XYZ file of C-alpha atoms in Angstrom:
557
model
C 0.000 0.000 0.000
C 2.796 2.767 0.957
C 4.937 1.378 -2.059
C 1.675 1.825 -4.568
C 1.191 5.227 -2.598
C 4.726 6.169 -3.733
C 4.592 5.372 -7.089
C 1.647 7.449 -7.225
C 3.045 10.521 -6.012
C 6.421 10.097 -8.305
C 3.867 9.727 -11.558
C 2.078 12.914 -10.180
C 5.216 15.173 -9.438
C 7.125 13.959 -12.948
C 3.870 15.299 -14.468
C 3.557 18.473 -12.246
C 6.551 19.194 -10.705
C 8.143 21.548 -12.984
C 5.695 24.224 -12.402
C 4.502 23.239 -9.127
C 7.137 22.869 -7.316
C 8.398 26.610 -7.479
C 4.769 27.494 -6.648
C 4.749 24.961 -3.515
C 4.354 27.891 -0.760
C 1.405 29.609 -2.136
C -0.100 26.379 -2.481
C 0.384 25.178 0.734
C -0.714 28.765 2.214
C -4.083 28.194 -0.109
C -4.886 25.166 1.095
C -6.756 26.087 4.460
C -8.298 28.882 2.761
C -9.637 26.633 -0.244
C -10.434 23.614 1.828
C -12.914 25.742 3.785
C -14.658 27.646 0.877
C -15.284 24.723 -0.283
C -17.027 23.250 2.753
C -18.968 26.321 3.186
C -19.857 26.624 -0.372
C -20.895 22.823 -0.584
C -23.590 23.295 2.082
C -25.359 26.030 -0.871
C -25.519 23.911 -3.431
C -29.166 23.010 -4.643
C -30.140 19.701 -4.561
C -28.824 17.586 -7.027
C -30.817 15.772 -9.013
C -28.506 12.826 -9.920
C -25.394 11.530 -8.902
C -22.536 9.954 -11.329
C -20.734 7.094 -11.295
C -17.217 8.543 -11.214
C -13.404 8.592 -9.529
C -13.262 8.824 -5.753
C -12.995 12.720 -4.617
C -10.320 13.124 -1.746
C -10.437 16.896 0.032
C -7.971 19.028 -1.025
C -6.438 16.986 -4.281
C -9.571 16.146 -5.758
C -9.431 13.434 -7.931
C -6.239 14.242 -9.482
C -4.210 10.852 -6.947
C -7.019 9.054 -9.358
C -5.948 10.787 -12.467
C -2.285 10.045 -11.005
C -2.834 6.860 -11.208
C -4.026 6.151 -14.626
C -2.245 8.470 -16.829
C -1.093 5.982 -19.103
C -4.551 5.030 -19.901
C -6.275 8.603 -19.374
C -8.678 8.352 -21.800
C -9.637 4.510 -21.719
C -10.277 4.719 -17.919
C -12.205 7.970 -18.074
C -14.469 5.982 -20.485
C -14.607 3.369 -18.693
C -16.711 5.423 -16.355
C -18.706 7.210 -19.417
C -19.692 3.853 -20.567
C -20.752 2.676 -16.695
C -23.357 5.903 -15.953
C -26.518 5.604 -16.978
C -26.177 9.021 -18.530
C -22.638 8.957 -19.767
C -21.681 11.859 -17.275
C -18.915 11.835 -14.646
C -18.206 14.435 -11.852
C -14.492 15.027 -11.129
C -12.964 17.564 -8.988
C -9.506 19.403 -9.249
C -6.607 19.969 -7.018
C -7.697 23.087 -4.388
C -10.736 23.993 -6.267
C -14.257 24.764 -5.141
C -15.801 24.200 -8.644
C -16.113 20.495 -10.520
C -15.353 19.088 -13.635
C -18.618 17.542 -15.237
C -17.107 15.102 -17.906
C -20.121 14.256 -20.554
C -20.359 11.639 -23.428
C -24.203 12.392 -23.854
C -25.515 13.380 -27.135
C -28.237 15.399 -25.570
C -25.674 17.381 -22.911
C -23.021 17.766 -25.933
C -26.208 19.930 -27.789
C -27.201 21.779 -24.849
C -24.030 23.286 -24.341
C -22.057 23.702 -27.783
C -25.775 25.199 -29.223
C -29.131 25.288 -27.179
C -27.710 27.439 -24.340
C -24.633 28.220 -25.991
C -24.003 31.685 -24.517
C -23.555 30.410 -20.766
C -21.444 28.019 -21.680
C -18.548 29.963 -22.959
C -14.499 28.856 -22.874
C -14.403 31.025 -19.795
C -11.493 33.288 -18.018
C -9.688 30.280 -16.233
C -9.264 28.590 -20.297
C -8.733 31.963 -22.274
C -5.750 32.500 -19.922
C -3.866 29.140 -19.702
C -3.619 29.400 -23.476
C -3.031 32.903 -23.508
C 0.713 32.965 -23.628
C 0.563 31.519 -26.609
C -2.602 31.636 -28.747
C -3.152 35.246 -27.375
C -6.908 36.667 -28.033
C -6.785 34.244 -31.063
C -10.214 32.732 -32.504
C -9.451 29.477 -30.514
C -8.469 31.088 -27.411
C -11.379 34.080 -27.536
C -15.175 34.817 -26.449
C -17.350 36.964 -26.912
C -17.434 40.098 -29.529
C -13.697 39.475 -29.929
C -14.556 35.522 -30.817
C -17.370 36.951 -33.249
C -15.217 39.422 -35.557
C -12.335 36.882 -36.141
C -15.256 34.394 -36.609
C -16.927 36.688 -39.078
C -13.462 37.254 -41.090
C -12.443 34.005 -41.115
C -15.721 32.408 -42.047
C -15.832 34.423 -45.178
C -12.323 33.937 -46.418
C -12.735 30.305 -46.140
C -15.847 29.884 -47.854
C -14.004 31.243 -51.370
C -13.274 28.964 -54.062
C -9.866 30.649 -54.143
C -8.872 29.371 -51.045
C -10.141 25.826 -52.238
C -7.911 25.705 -54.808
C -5.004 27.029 -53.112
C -5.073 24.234 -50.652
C -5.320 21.559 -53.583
C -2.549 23.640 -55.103
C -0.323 23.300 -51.613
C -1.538 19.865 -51.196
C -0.244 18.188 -54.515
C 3.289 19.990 -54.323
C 3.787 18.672 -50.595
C 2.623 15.520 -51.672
C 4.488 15.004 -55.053
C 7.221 17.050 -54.420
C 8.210 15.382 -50.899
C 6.031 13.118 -49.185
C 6.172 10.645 -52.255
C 9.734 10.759 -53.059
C 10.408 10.773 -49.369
C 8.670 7.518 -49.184
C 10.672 5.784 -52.011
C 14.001 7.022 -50.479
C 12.847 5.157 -47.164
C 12.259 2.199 -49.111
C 15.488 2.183 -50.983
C 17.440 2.208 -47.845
C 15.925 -0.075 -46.073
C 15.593 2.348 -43.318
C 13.067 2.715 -40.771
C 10.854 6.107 -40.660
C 8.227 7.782 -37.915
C 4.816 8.143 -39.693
C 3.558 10.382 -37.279
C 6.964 12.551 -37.314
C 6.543 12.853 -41.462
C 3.008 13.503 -41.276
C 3.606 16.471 -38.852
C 6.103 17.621 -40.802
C 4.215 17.449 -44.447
C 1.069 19.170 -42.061
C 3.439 22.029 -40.731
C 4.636 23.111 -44.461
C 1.375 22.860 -45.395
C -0.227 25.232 -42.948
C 2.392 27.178 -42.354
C 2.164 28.069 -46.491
C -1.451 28.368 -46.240
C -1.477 30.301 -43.390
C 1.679 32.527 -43.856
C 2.250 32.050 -47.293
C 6.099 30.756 -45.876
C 7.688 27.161 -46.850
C 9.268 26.021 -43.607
C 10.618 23.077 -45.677
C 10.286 20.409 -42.446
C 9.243 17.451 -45.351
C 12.675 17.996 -47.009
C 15.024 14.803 -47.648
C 17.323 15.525 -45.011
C 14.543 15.966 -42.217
C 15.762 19.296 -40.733
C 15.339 20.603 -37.700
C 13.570 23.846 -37.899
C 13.297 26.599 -35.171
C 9.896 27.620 -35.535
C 8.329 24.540 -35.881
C 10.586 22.760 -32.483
C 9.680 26.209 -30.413
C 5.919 25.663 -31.926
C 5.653 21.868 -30.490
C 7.467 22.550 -26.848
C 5.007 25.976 -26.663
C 1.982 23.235 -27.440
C 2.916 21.057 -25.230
C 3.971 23.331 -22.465
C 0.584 25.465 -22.513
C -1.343 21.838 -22.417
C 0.846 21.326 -19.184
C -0.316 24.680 -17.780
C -4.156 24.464 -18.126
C -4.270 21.371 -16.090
C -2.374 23.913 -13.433
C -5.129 25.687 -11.062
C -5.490 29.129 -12.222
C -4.668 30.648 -9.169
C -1.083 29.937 -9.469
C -0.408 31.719 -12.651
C 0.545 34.930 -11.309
C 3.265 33.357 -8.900
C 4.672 31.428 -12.079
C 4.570 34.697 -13.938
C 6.351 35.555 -11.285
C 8.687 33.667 -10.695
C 9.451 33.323 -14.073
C 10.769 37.180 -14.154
C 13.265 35.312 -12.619
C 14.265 32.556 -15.430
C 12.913 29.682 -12.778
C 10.149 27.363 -14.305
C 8.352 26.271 -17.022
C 6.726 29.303 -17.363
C 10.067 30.512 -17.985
C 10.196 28.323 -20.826
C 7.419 28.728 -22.532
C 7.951 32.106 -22.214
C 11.342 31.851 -24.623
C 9.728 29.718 -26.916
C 6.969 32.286 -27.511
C 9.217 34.615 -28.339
C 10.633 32.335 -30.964
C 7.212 31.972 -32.149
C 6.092 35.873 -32.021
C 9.419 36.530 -33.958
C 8.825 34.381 -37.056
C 5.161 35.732 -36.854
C 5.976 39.275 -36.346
C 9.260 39.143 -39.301
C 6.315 37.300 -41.861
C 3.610 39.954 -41.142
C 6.083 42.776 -41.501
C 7.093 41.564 -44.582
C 3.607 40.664 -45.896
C 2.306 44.161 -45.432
C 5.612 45.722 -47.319
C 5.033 42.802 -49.958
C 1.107 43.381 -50.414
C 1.777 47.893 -50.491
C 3.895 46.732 -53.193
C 1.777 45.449 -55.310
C -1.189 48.163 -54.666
C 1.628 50.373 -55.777
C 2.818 48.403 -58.648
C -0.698 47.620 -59.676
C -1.599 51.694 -59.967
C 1.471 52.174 -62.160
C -0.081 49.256 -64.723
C 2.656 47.664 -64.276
C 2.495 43.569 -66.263
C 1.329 40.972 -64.414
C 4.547 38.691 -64.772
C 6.660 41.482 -63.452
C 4.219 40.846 -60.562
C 4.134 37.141 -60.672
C 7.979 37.120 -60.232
C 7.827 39.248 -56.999
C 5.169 36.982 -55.644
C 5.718 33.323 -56.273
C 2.726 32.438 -54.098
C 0.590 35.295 -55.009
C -1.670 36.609 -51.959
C -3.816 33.473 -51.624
C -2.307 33.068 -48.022
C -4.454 33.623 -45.161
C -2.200 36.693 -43.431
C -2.580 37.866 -47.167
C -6.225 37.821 -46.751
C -6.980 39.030 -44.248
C -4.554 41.996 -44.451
C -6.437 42.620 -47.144
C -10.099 42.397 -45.647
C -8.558 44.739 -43.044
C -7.708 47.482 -45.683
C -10.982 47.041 -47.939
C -12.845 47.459 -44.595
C -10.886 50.232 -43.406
C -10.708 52.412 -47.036
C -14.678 52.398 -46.476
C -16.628 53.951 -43.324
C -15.600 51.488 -40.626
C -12.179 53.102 -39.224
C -12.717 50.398 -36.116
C -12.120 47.574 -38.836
C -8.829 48.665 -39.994
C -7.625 49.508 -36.479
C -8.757 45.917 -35.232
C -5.991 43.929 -37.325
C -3.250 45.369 -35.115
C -0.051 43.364 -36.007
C -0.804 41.554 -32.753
C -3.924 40.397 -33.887
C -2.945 38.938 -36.862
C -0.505 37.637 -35.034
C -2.514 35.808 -33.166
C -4.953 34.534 -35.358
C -2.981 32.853 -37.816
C -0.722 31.382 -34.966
C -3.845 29.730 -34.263
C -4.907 28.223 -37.496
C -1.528 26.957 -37.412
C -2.133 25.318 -34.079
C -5.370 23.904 -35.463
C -4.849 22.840 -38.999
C -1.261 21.570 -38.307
C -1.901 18.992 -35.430
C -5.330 17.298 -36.183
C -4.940 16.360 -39.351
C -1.251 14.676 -38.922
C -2.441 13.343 -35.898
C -5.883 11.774 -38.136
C -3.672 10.352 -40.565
C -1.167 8.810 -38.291
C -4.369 6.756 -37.211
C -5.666 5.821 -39.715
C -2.724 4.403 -41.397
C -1.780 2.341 -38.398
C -5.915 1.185 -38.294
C -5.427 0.732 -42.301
C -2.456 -1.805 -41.805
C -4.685 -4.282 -39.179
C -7.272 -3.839 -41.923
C -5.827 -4.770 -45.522
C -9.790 -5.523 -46.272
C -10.677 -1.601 -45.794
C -7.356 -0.820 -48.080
C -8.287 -2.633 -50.955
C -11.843 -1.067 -50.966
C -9.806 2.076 -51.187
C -7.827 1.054 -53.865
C -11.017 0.390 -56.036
C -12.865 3.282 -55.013
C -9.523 5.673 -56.715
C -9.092 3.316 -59.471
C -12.579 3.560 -60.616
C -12.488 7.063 -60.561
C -9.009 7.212 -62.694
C -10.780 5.082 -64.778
C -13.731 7.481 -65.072
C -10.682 10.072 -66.401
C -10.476 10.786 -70.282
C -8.232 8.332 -71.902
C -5.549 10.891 -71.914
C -5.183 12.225 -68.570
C -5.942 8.831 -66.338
C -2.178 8.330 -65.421
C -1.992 12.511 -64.821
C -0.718 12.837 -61.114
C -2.964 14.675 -58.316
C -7.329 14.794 -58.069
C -9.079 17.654 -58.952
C -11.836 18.860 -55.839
C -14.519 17.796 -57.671
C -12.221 14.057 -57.622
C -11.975 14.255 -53.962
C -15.346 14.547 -53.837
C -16.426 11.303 -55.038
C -14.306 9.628 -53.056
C -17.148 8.503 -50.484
C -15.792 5.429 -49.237
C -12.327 7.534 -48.412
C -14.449 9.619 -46.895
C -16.385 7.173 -44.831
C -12.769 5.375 -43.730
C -10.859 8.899 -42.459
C -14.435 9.426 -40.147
C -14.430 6.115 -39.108
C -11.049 6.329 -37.683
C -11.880 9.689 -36.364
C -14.417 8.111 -34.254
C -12.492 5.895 -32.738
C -9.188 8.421 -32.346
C -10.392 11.700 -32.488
C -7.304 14.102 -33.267
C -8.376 16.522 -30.196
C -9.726 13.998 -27.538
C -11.860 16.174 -25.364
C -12.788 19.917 -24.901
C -14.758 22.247 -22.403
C -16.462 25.150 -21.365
C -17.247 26.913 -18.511
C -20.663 28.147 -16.936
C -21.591 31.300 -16.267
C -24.426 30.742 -14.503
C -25.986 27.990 -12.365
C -27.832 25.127 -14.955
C -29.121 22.175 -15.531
C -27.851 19.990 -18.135
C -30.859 17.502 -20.191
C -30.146 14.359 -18.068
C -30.556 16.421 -15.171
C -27.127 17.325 -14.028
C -26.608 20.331 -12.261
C -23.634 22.906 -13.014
C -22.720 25.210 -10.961
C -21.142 28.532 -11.684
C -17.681 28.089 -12.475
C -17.946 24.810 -13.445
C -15.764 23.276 -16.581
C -18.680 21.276 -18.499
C -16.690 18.780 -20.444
C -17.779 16.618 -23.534
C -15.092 13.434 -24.103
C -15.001 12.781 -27.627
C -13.070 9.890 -27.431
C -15.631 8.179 -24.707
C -18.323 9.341 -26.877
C -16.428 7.256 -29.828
C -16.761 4.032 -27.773
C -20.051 3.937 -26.283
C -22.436 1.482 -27.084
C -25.403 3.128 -26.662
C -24.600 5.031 -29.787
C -22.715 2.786 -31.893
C -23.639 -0.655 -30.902
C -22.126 -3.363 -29.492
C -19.363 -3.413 -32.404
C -17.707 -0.047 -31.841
C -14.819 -0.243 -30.794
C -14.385 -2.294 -34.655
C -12.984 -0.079 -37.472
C -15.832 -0.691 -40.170
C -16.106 2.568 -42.636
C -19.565 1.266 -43.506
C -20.771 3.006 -40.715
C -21.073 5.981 -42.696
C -22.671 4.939 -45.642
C -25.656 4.507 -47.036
C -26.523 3.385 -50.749
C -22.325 3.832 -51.527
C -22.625 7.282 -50.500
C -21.147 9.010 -47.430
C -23.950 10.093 -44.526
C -22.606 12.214 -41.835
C -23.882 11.675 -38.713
C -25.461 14.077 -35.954
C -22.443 16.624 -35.166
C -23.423 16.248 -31.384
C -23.369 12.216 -31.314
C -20.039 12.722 -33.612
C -18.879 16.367 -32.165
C -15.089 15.914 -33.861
C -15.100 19.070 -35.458
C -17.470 20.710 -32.681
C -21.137 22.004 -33.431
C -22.942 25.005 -32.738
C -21.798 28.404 -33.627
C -18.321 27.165 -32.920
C -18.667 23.949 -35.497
C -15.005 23.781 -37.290
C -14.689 26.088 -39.903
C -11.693 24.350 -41.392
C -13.494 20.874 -41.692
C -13.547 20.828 -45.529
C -10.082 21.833 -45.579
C -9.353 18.899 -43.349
C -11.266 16.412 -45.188
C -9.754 17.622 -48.591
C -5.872 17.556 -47.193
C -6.979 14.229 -45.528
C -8.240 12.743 -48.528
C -5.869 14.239 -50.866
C -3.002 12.229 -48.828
C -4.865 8.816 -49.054
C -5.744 8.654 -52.394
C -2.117 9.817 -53.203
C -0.220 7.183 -51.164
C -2.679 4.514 -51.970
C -2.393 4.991 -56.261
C 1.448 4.493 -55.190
C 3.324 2.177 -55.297
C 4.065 2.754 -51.975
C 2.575 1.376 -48.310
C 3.243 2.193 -44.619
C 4.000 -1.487 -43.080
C 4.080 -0.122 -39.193
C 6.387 -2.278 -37.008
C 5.116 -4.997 -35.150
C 4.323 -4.286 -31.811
C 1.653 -3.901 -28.812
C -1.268 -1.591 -29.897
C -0.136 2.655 -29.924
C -1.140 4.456 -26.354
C -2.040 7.932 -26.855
C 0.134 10.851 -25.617
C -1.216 13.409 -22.575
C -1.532 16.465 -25.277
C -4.065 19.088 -26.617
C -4.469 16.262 -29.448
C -4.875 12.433 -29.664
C -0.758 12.005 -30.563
C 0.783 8.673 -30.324
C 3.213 8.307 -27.793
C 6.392 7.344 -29.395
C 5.214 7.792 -32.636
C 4.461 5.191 -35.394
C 7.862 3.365 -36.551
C 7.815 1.806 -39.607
C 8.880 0.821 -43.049
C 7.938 1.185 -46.274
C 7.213 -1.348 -49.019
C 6.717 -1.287 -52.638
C 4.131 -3.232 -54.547
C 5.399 -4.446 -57.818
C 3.556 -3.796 -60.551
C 2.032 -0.260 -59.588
């Protein structure tokens, strides 16, 4: 028992300890103070109308010696209690807190809160400001008006068939250019490559371009390490480490960090890495785009212009630098002074943040669910080939797919969901209320309360799947050979509400894009054998370790 009680506490300081332990005086002052405001505050709550099935609650810690103890299998245990509640909620309480965690997997809470009363239920101060230091008063990280004018912006530039075609245009050269070649390189040295590590890569030039209009070049032969994108990955997974931190410390570990001590130290550097690729890209963008206002009112040709701007201005910075200035030449002078330099800043640093991780982290996946299932694969195969074959004569060997291609790829389609059921690229998510409520199945939130809705338990719960769910079968999503999507609060992967993803078509099309590509090549992932992938403690689903493997050539493609 004292050996197992040990253990415990070495797991939970190797997780915490970095930024706790400099902070271990406040906390031990706040613990008296929080132990009894909780008391008192517990004997004013209404009644309850339900209680959950859930992990024990100690005073003081919470559940967190529970969450201690299962950290290698987070996820799986937390859904172990989804799947054992009659209502697929579970109560959970953090470290020297007064509010609760209310962990949902129910269809009917997941609506309530992401739409029916969407404004109380809000990302909240205690989120907006773990993330801060690095997403800023980004779309992802914002509430409010501020959450609806970047919403606004963004909603419109991605709804242009310009941008479509940009991505398709960023997507084949990534693809063709490096992924491919990459892939026969592997295979003609024998050698041994991460999946996950390539697809983050080939994801990270591909945003970054689209976003930035910059080619970081991380899917080159050699593999290089680039600043950016390292100081990118440590910021992501520092600022995942902070917001499990209670919010009360974050002024000491500002604090203290003054002082070079910490990880908030850290994270501080590497946001200055970040802010100084952002801020030297945006400078230049603006100097780029006067340019060519200027260039444009002396007539001059548009090759002269072509050869300034290799990319054009299809990037998003481009965009909406450009929004900015059309909005602020007319009546609105607000509208041009919004896009501050630090608001673009912080916008496109997170798109990056979004459109970089979940897709990699999707296709590294599905290509390790796509090796168990050589069945699934060959469906593929057949679905691309037909539509090849559907080609004119002359152009069915032509590299790439159109959009319209991509589209009629329904069993592709069906496959990538599938597998995002089962690993969802960003596991779980929350809110916060902001006033006292009553969820559907009759759970009561409190004020302050994080309302969470697991994904990932939601993924394997029989109630809505069936007693086969936790099988990889692509057919669940179709119906007459054509892809159905289901409810986006039974299958909330790219969110719902006001707040639903608006980058899920660009997802699906990258997503896509990728399959059909590797799978018309000769070329196939052949992950090495071992036991099944655990997922890493992150903002997304990553696999801890990676995805070794090899690559292998089928003859006669």
């Amino acid at each position: 028992m004292e050996g197992n009680l040990i253990v415990e506490l070495q797991t939970f300081l190797t997780v915490y300890g970095p930024w706790l332990a400099s902070g271990l005086l406040l906390l031990f002052v706040s613990i008296i103070f929080l132990e009894g405001t909780s008391s008192a505050n517990s004997r004013d709550l209404p009644q309850v109308r339900r209680r959950h099935r859930g992990p024990k609650i100690y005073p003081i810690v919470g559940s967190h010696l529970e969450i201690t103890r299962n950290l290698d299998q987070l996820y799986d245990w937390l859904t172990s209690y989804h799947r054992a509640d009659p209502t697929n909620t579970v109560r959970l309480k953090r470290a020297l807190s007064t509010s609760y965690v209310i962990s949902t997997s129910n269809p009917q809470n997941v609506q309530h809160i992401l739409k029916t009363n969407f404004a109380n239920y809000p990302k909240g101060e205690t989120m907006l400001e773990g993330l801060r230091p690095l997403l800023g008063e980004g779309i992802f990280n914002a509430d409010g008006e501020g959450w609806k004018s970047q919403r606004k912006v963004a909603s419109y530039e991605f709804s242009t068939k310009s941008v479509r075609d940009f991505i398709i245009e960023l997507v084949h050269a990534e693809t063709y250019n490096r992924l491919l070649p990459l892939l026969a390189k592997v295979h003609a040295e024998g050698s041994v490559v991460d999946i996950q590590d390539l697809l983050m890569r080939f994801g990270f030039d591909n945003i970054c371009l689209l976003g930035f209009g910059v080619d970081m070049g991380c899917l080159d032969s050699s593999l290089p390490e680039i600043e950016f994108a390292y100081a990118f990955d440590e910021a992501t997974r520092l600022t995942f480490q902070r917001v499990l931190l209670p919010s009360f410390l974050y002024p000491f570990l500002s604090f203290l960090a003054f002082f070079g001590i910490g990880n908030t130290s850290k994270l501080d550097k590497l946001v200055k890495v970040v802010d100084r690729f952002a801020q030297s890209v945006i400078k230049k963008r603006r100097k780029e785009l006067k340019l060519k206002r200027d260039n444009e009112k002396s007539q001059v040709s548009e090759q002269e212009l072509a050869s300034k701007f290799a990319r054009g201005d299809s990037d998003l910075l481009s965009r909406f630098i450009q929004y900015d200035e059309d909005a602020g030449h007319g009546s609105s002078k607000d509208a041009a002074a919004a896009m501050s330099d630090k608001y673009l800043r912080d916008i496109i640093v997170s798109f990056v943040l979004a459109g970089r991780d979940t897709s990699s982290v999707a296709l590294t996946w599905f290509f390790w669910l796509l090796a168990q299932h050589p069945e699934v694969e060959k469906k593929i195969v057949e679905e691309i080939s037909s539509i090849r074959r559907g080609r004119k004569e002359s152009s069915q060997e032509a590299e790439g797919y159109t959009y319209d291609e991509l589209r009629e790829m329904h069993y592709v389609q069906a496959a990538i969901t599938e597998s995002m059921r089962i690993y969802p690229p960003v596991p779980t998510d929350s809110k916060t209320a902001l006033a006292d409520d009553y969820l559907p199945d009759g759970t009561f939130a409190r004020q302050g309360d994080r309302i969470s809705f697991n994904i990932y338990a939601m993924g394997r719960q029989e109630s809505l799947w069936g007693e086969d769910c936790l099988e990889f079968k692509p057919e669940r999503f179709l119906q007459d050979g054509k892809f159905v999507q289901e409810s986006p609060f039974k299958y909330p992967v790219f969110q719902a509400g006001p707040r639903i993803c608006l980058g899920k078509e660009m997802a699906y099309t990258q997503m896509k894009y990728v399959v059909a590509a590797i799978l018309s090549s000769p070329y196939r992932f052949q992950p090495l054998p071992k036991a099944s992938p655990r997922a890493e403690l992150s903002i997304t689903l990553k696999m801890k370790d990676g995805l070794m493997s090899t690559v292998r050539r089928i003859e006669g493609m």
